[in-house]
PDB file of C-alpha atoms in Angstrom:
ATOM      1  CA  UNK C  46       5.337  14.504  27.299  1.00 79.00           C
ATOM      2  CA  UNK C  47       6.279  10.824  27.308  1.00 85.00           C
ATOM      3  CA  UNK C  48       6.665  10.756  23.531  1.00 86.00           C
ATOM      4  CA  UNK C  49       8.800  13.909  23.637  1.00 84.00           C
ATOM      5  CA  UNK C  50      11.012  12.298  26.293  1.00 87.00           C
ATOM      6  CA  UNK C  51      11.440   9.165  24.191  1.00 88.00           C
ATOM      7  CA  UNK C  52      12.339  11.184  21.098  1.00 86.00           C
ATOM      8  CA  UNK C  53      14.811  13.343  23.020  1.00 85.00           C
ATOM      9  CA  UNK C  54      16.465  10.192  24.371  1.00 85.00           C
ATOM     10  CA  UNK C  55      17.451   9.243  20.819  1.00 84.00           C
ATOM     11  CA  UNK C  56      20.392  11.628  21.036  1.00 75.00           C
ATOM     12  CA  UNK C  57      21.713  14.179  18.591  1.00 70.00           C
ATOM     13  CA  UNK C  58      21.705  12.243  15.348  1.00 62.00           C
ATOM     14  CA  UNK C  59      18.838  10.494  13.642  1.00 60.00           C
ATOM     15  CA  UNK C  60      19.801   7.476  11.506  1.00 62.00           C
ATOM     16  CA  UNK C  61      17.232   8.435   8.893  1.00 73.00           C
ATOM     17  CA  UNK C  62      18.212   9.561   5.430  1.00 80.00           C
ATOM     18  CA  UNK C  63      16.464  12.719   4.250  1.00 89.00           C
ATOM     19  CA  UNK C  64      16.673  13.560   0.560  1.00 90.00           C
ATOM     20  CA  UNK C  65      15.022  16.104  -1.696  1.00 92.00           C
ATOM     21  CA  UNK C  66      12.352  14.748  -4.008  1.00 93.00           C
ATOM     22  CA  UNK C  67      12.203  16.061  -7.579  1.00 95.00           C
ATOM     23  CA  UNK C  68       9.481  18.446  -6.330  1.00 94.00           C
ATOM     24  CA  UNK C  69      11.920  19.914  -3.797  1.00 93.00           C
ATOM     25  CA  UNK C  70      10.048  18.471  -0.817  1.00 93.00           C
ATOM     26  CA  UNK C  71      11.933  16.280   1.630  1.00 93.00           C
ATOM     27  CA  UNK C  72      11.501  12.546   1.368  1.00 92.00           C
ATOM     28  CA  UNK C  73      12.650   9.869   3.771  1.00 92.00           C
ATOM     29  CA  UNK C  74      14.547   6.620   3.318  1.00 90.00           C
ATOM     30  CA  UNK C  75      14.799   4.005   6.061  1.00 86.00           C
ATOM     31  CA  UNK C  76      17.130   1.013   6.188  1.00 81.00           C
ATOM     32  CA  UNK C  77      15.700  -2.337   5.169  1.00 77.00           C
ATOM     33  CA  UNK C  78      18.417  -4.948   5.213  1.00 77.00           C
ATOM     34  CA  UNK C  79      21.040  -4.138   2.583  1.00 84.00           C
ATOM     35  CA  UNK C  80      18.975  -1.404   0.963  1.00 84.00           C
ATOM     36  CA  UNK C  81      16.724   1.508   1.824  1.00 85.00           C
ATOM     37  CA  UNK C  82      12.974   1.865   1.557  1.00 89.00           C
ATOM     38  CA  UNK C  83      11.612   5.276   0.632  1.00 91.00           C
ATOM     39  CA  UNK C  84       8.551   6.043   2.715  1.00 92.00           C
ATOM     40  CA  UNK C  85       7.375   8.599   0.150  1.00 90.00           C
ATOM     41  CA  UNK C  86       7.658   9.211  -3.543  1.00 90.00           C
ATOM     42  CA  UNK C  87      11.080  10.401  -4.655  1.00 90.00           C
ATOM     43  CA  UNK C  88       9.304  12.611  -7.183  1.00 93.00           C
ATOM     44  CA  UNK C  89       6.076  14.126  -5.784  1.00 94.00           C
ATOM     45  CA  UNK C  90       5.439  13.139  -2.142  1.00 94.00           C
ATOM     46  CA  UNK C  91       2.567  15.614  -1.745  1.00 95.00           C
ATOM     47  CA  UNK C  92       0.777  14.257  -4.822  1.00 95.00           C
ATOM     48  CA  UNK C  93       1.247  10.740  -3.506  1.00 95.00           C
ATOM     49  CA  UNK C  94      -0.331  11.793  -0.192  1.00 95.00           C
ATOM     50  CA  UNK C  95      -3.296  13.332  -1.981  1.00 96.00           C
ATOM     51  CA  UNK C  96      -3.915  10.068  -3.824  1.00 95.00           C
ATOM     52  CA  UNK C  97      -3.838   8.099  -0.557  1.00 95.00           C
ATOM     53  CA  UNK C  98      -6.434  10.372   1.003  1.00 96.00           C
ATOM     54  CA  UNK C  99      -8.527  10.646  -2.188  1.00 96.00           C
ATOM     55  CA  UNK C 100      -9.527   7.011  -1.633  1.00 91.00           C
ATOM     56  CA  UNK C 101     -11.366   7.970   1.574  1.00 93.00           C
ATOM     57  CA  UNK C 102     -14.689   9.741   1.996  1.00 91.00           C
ATOM     58  CA  UNK C 103     -13.603  12.305   4.584  1.00 93.00           C
ATOM     59  CA  UNK C 104     -17.068  13.905   4.601  1.00 89.00           C
ATOM     60  CA  UNK C 105     -18.784  10.767   5.909  1.00 89.00           C
ATOM     61  CA  UNK C 106     -16.081   9.636   8.350  1.00 94.00           C
ATOM     62  CA  UNK C 107     -15.010  11.177  11.636  1.00 94.00           C
ATOM     63  CA  UNK C 108     -12.482   8.642  12.943  1.00 97.00           C
ATOM     64  CA  UNK C 109      -9.354   7.768  11.025  1.00 98.00           C
ATOM     65  CA  UNK C 110      -6.626   5.233  11.671  1.00 98.00           C
ATOM     66  CA  UNK C 111      -3.310   6.183  10.072  1.00 98.00           C
ATOM     67  CA  UNK C 112      -0.672   3.487   9.745  1.00 98.00           C
ATOM     68  CA  UNK C 113       2.792   4.972   9.404  1.00 97.00           C
ATOM     69  CA  UNK C 114       3.901   8.581   9.631  1.00 97.00           C
ATOM     70  CA  UNK C 115       6.796   8.993   7.242  1.00 93.00           C
ATOM     71  CA  UNK C 116       7.213  12.751   6.984  1.00 95.00           C
ATOM     72  CA  UNK C 117       3.482  13.244   7.485  1.00 96.00           C
ATOM     73  CA  UNK C 118       2.327  14.374   4.040  1.00 96.00           C
ATOM     74  CA  UNK C 119      -0.697  12.049   4.113  1.00 96.00           C
ATOM     75  CA  UNK C 120      -1.419  12.955   7.737  1.00 97.00           C
ATOM     76  CA  UNK C 121      -1.445  16.659   6.835  1.00 97.00           C
ATOM     77  CA  UNK C 122      -3.688  16.008   3.841  1.00 96.00           C
ATOM     78  CA  UNK C 123      -6.141  14.014   5.957  1.00 97.00           C
ATOM     79  CA  UNK C 124      -6.065  16.603   8.740  1.00 97.00           C
ATOM     80  CA  UNK C 125      -6.735  19.460   6.314  1.00 96.00           C
ATOM     81  CA  UNK C 126      -9.598  17.687   4.533  1.00 96.00           C
ATOM     82  CA  UNK C 127     -11.386  16.173   7.506  1.00 95.00           C
ATOM     83  CA  UNK C 128     -13.779  17.836   9.911  1.00 94.00           C
ATOM     84  CA  UNK C 129     -12.420  19.871  12.786  1.00 94.00           C
ATOM     85  CA  UNK C 130     -14.307  17.387  14.988  1.00 93.00           C
ATOM     86  CA  UNK C 131     -12.670  14.305  13.505  1.00 96.00           C
ATOM     87  CA  UNK C 132     -10.172  12.170  15.392  1.00 97.00           C
ATOM     88  CA  UNK C 133      -7.004  10.671  13.993  1.00 98.00           C
ATOM     89  CA  UNK C 134      -5.237   7.726  15.591  1.00 98.00           C
ATOM     90  CA  UNK C 135      -1.666   7.530  14.282  1.00 98.00           C
ATOM     91  CA  UNK C 136       0.324   4.323  14.649  1.00 98.00           C
ATOM     92  CA  UNK C 137       4.095   4.635  14.104  1.00 97.00           C
ATOM     93  CA  UNK C 138       6.520   2.294  15.881  1.00 96.00           C
ATOM     94  CA  UNK C 139       9.728   3.972  14.713  1.00 93.00           C
ATOM     95  CA  UNK C 140      10.664   6.901  16.944  1.00 93.00           C
ATOM     96  CA  UNK C 141      13.414   7.964  14.547  1.00 91.00           C
ATOM     97  CA  UNK C 142      10.794   8.426  11.828  1.00 93.00           C
ATOM     98  CA  UNK C 143       8.684  10.587  14.150  1.00 93.00           C
ATOM     99  CA  UNK C 144      11.758  12.625  14.992  1.00 92.00           C
ATOM    100  CA  UNK C 145      12.659  13.060  11.326  1.00 91.00           C
ATOM    101  CA  UNK C 146       9.113  14.245  10.588  1.00 92.00           C
ATOM    102  CA  UNK C 147       9.260  16.772  13.397  1.00 91.00           C
ATOM    103  CA  UNK C 148      12.673  18.012  12.295  1.00 89.00           C
ATOM    104  CA  UNK C 149      11.798  18.432   8.617  1.00 91.00           C
ATOM    105  CA  UNK C 150       8.093  19.354   8.575  1.00 93.00           C
ATOM    106  CA  UNK C 151       5.992  21.702  10.661  1.00 93.00           C
ATOM    107  CA  UNK C 152       3.466  19.473  12.427  1.00 93.00           C
ATOM    108  CA  UNK C 153       2.644  22.052  15.101  1.00 93.00           C
ATOM    109  CA  UNK C 154      -0.958  22.841  14.099  1.00 94.00           C
ATOM    110  CA  UNK C 155      -1.862  19.159  13.890  1.00 95.00           C
ATOM    111  CA  UNK C 156      -0.305  18.318  17.237  1.00 92.00           C
ATOM    112  CA  UNK C 157      -1.755  21.396  18.933  1.00 93.00           C
ATOM    113  CA  UNK C 158      -5.257  20.489  17.717  1.00 95.00           C
ATOM    114  CA  UNK C 159      -5.410  17.528  20.108  1.00 93.00           C
ATOM    115  CA  UNK C 160      -7.270  15.629  17.373  1.00 96.00           C
ATOM    116  CA  UNK C 161      -4.332  13.265  16.878  1.00 96.00           C
ATOM    117  CA  UNK C 162      -3.367  10.428  19.223  1.00 96.00           C
ATOM    118  CA  UNK C 163       0.007   8.811  18.552  1.00 96.00           C
ATOM    119  CA  UNK C 164       0.798   5.190  19.380  1.00 97.00           C
ATOM    120  CA  UNK C 165       4.375   3.938  19.155  1.00 96.00           C
ATOM    121  CA  UNK C 166       4.193   0.624  20.986  1.00 95.00           C
ATOM    122  CA  UNK C 167       2.171  -2.558  20.864  1.00 97.00           C
ATOM    123  CA  UNK C 168       0.155  -2.007  24.022  1.00 97.00           C
ATOM    124  CA  UNK C 169      -3.399  -3.293  23.669  1.00 97.00           C
ATOM    125  CA  UNK C 170      -4.486  -1.780  26.978  1.00 96.00           C
ATOM    126  CA  UNK C 171      -3.315   1.690  25.929  1.00 96.00           C
ATOM    127  CA  UNK C 172      -4.949   1.424  22.496  1.00 97.00           C
ATOM    128  CA  UNK C 173      -8.278   0.347  23.999  1.00 97.00           C
ATOM    129  CA  UNK C 174      -8.046   2.977  26.747  1.00 96.00           C
ATOM    130  CA  UNK C 175      -7.592   5.731  24.147  1.00 96.00           C
ATOM    131  CA  UNK C 176     -10.337   4.415  21.850  1.00 97.00           C
ATOM    132  CA  UNK C 177     -12.996   3.730  24.508  1.00 96.00           C
ATOM    133  CA  UNK C 178     -14.073   7.352  25.193  1.00 96.00           C
ATOM    134  CA  UNK C 179     -14.823   7.688  21.474  1.00 96.00           C
ATOM    135  CA  UNK C 180     -16.757   4.445  21.017  1.00 95.00           C
ATOM    136  CA  UNK C 181     -19.837   6.221  19.642  1.00 93.00           C
ATOM    137  CA  UNK C 182     -17.817   8.048  16.996  1.00 94.00           C
ATOM    138  CA  UNK C 183     -15.969   4.841  16.079  1.00 94.00           C
ATOM    139  CA  UNK C 184     -19.295   2.973  15.765  1.00 91.00           C
ATOM    140  CA  UNK C 185     -20.345   5.626  13.247  1.00 89.00           C
ATOM    141  CA  UNK C 186     -17.614   4.469  10.899  1.00 89.00           C
ATOM    142  CA  UNK C 187     -13.892   4.645  10.477  1.00 95.00           C
ATOM    143  CA  UNK C 188     -11.389   4.755   7.664  1.00 96.00           C
ATOM    144  CA  UNK C 189      -7.792   3.611   7.534  1.00 96.00           C
ATOM    145  CA  UNK C 190      -4.960   5.288   5.667  1.00 96.00           C
ATOM    146  CA  UNK C 191      -1.907   3.073   5.222  1.00 96.00           C
ATOM    147  CA  UNK C 192       1.447   4.483   4.173  1.00 95.00           C
ATOM    148  CA  UNK C 193       2.428   1.459   2.046  1.00 94.00           C
ATOM    149  CA  UNK C 194       6.195   1.477   2.590  1.00 93.00           C
ATOM    150  CA  UNK C 195       5.812   2.019   6.346  1.00 93.00           C
ATOM    151  CA  UNK C 196       3.380  -0.882   6.611  1.00 94.00           C
ATOM    152  CA  UNK C 197       5.782  -3.047   4.598  1.00 92.00           C
ATOM    153  CA  UNK C 198       8.691  -2.072   6.846  1.00 90.00           C
ATOM    154  CA  UNK C 199       6.868  -2.813  10.120  1.00 92.00           C
ATOM    155  CA  UNK C 200       4.372  -5.435   8.956  1.00 95.00           C
ATOM    156  CA  UNK C 201       4.153  -7.332  12.255  1.00 96.00           C
ATOM    157  CA  UNK C 202       3.337  -4.142  14.170  1.00 98.00           C
ATOM    158  CA  UNK C 203       0.602  -3.051  11.768  1.00 98.00           C
ATOM    159  CA  UNK C 204      -0.882  -6.545  11.480  1.00 97.00           C
ATOM    160  CA  UNK C 205      -1.297  -6.553  15.260  1.00 98.00           C
ATOM    161  CA  UNK C 206      -2.863  -3.074  15.237  1.00 98.00           C
ATOM    162  CA  UNK C 207      -5.300  -4.280  12.547  1.00 96.00           C
ATOM    163  CA  UNK C 208      -6.384  -7.156  14.799  1.00 97.00           C
ATOM    164  CA  UNK C 209      -6.900  -4.881  17.789  1.00 97.00           C
ATOM    165  CA  UNK C 210      -8.843  -2.277  15.807  1.00 96.00           C
ATOM    166  CA  UNK C 211     -11.098  -5.029  14.426  1.00 94.00           C
ATOM    167  CA  UNK C 212     -11.511  -6.478  17.911  1.00 94.00           C
ATOM    168  CA  UNK C 213     -12.419  -3.083  19.339  1.00 94.00           C
ATOM    169  CA  UNK C 214     -14.939  -2.431  16.553  1.00 88.00           C
ATOM    170  CA  UNK C 215     -16.552  -5.836  17.173  1.00 86.00           C
ATOM    171  CA  UNK C 216     -16.760  -5.086  20.890  1.00 79.00           C
TER     172      UNK C 216
END
């Protein structure tokens, strides 16, 4: 409910640029200084997402950390491939990106599953509070999926999340 309230408070218009990739799927550009960064391939965003998730052994891992949402192609791929018992912790600091994803992709099944926890702020207490009940699963092994352009765009945020995840794992 709090995330929904924050997204609704953004107003009518999202400052995110949605375009059609060569495949026909939407892709997303975000401002980065004088230019724009595309969070997904401008040609085949679904293929790009498959390659990101191909690098992970989803059969041996039950906890996933996802850095950056974009339009959620990689999140959907990970969700579809992983166990129905797996947990996904999504870190995305840009509410306008989350809004764009919700406006242009159907994320309903993933959100309704309650397997995904979304973090939008640097709040160590909240991150640790959400991770703690699943300490045993986390100790069994985790994997991280990084949306490269999102991590580049919000490097400071994701560097801090990396430190906290490492700290939690060491604890």
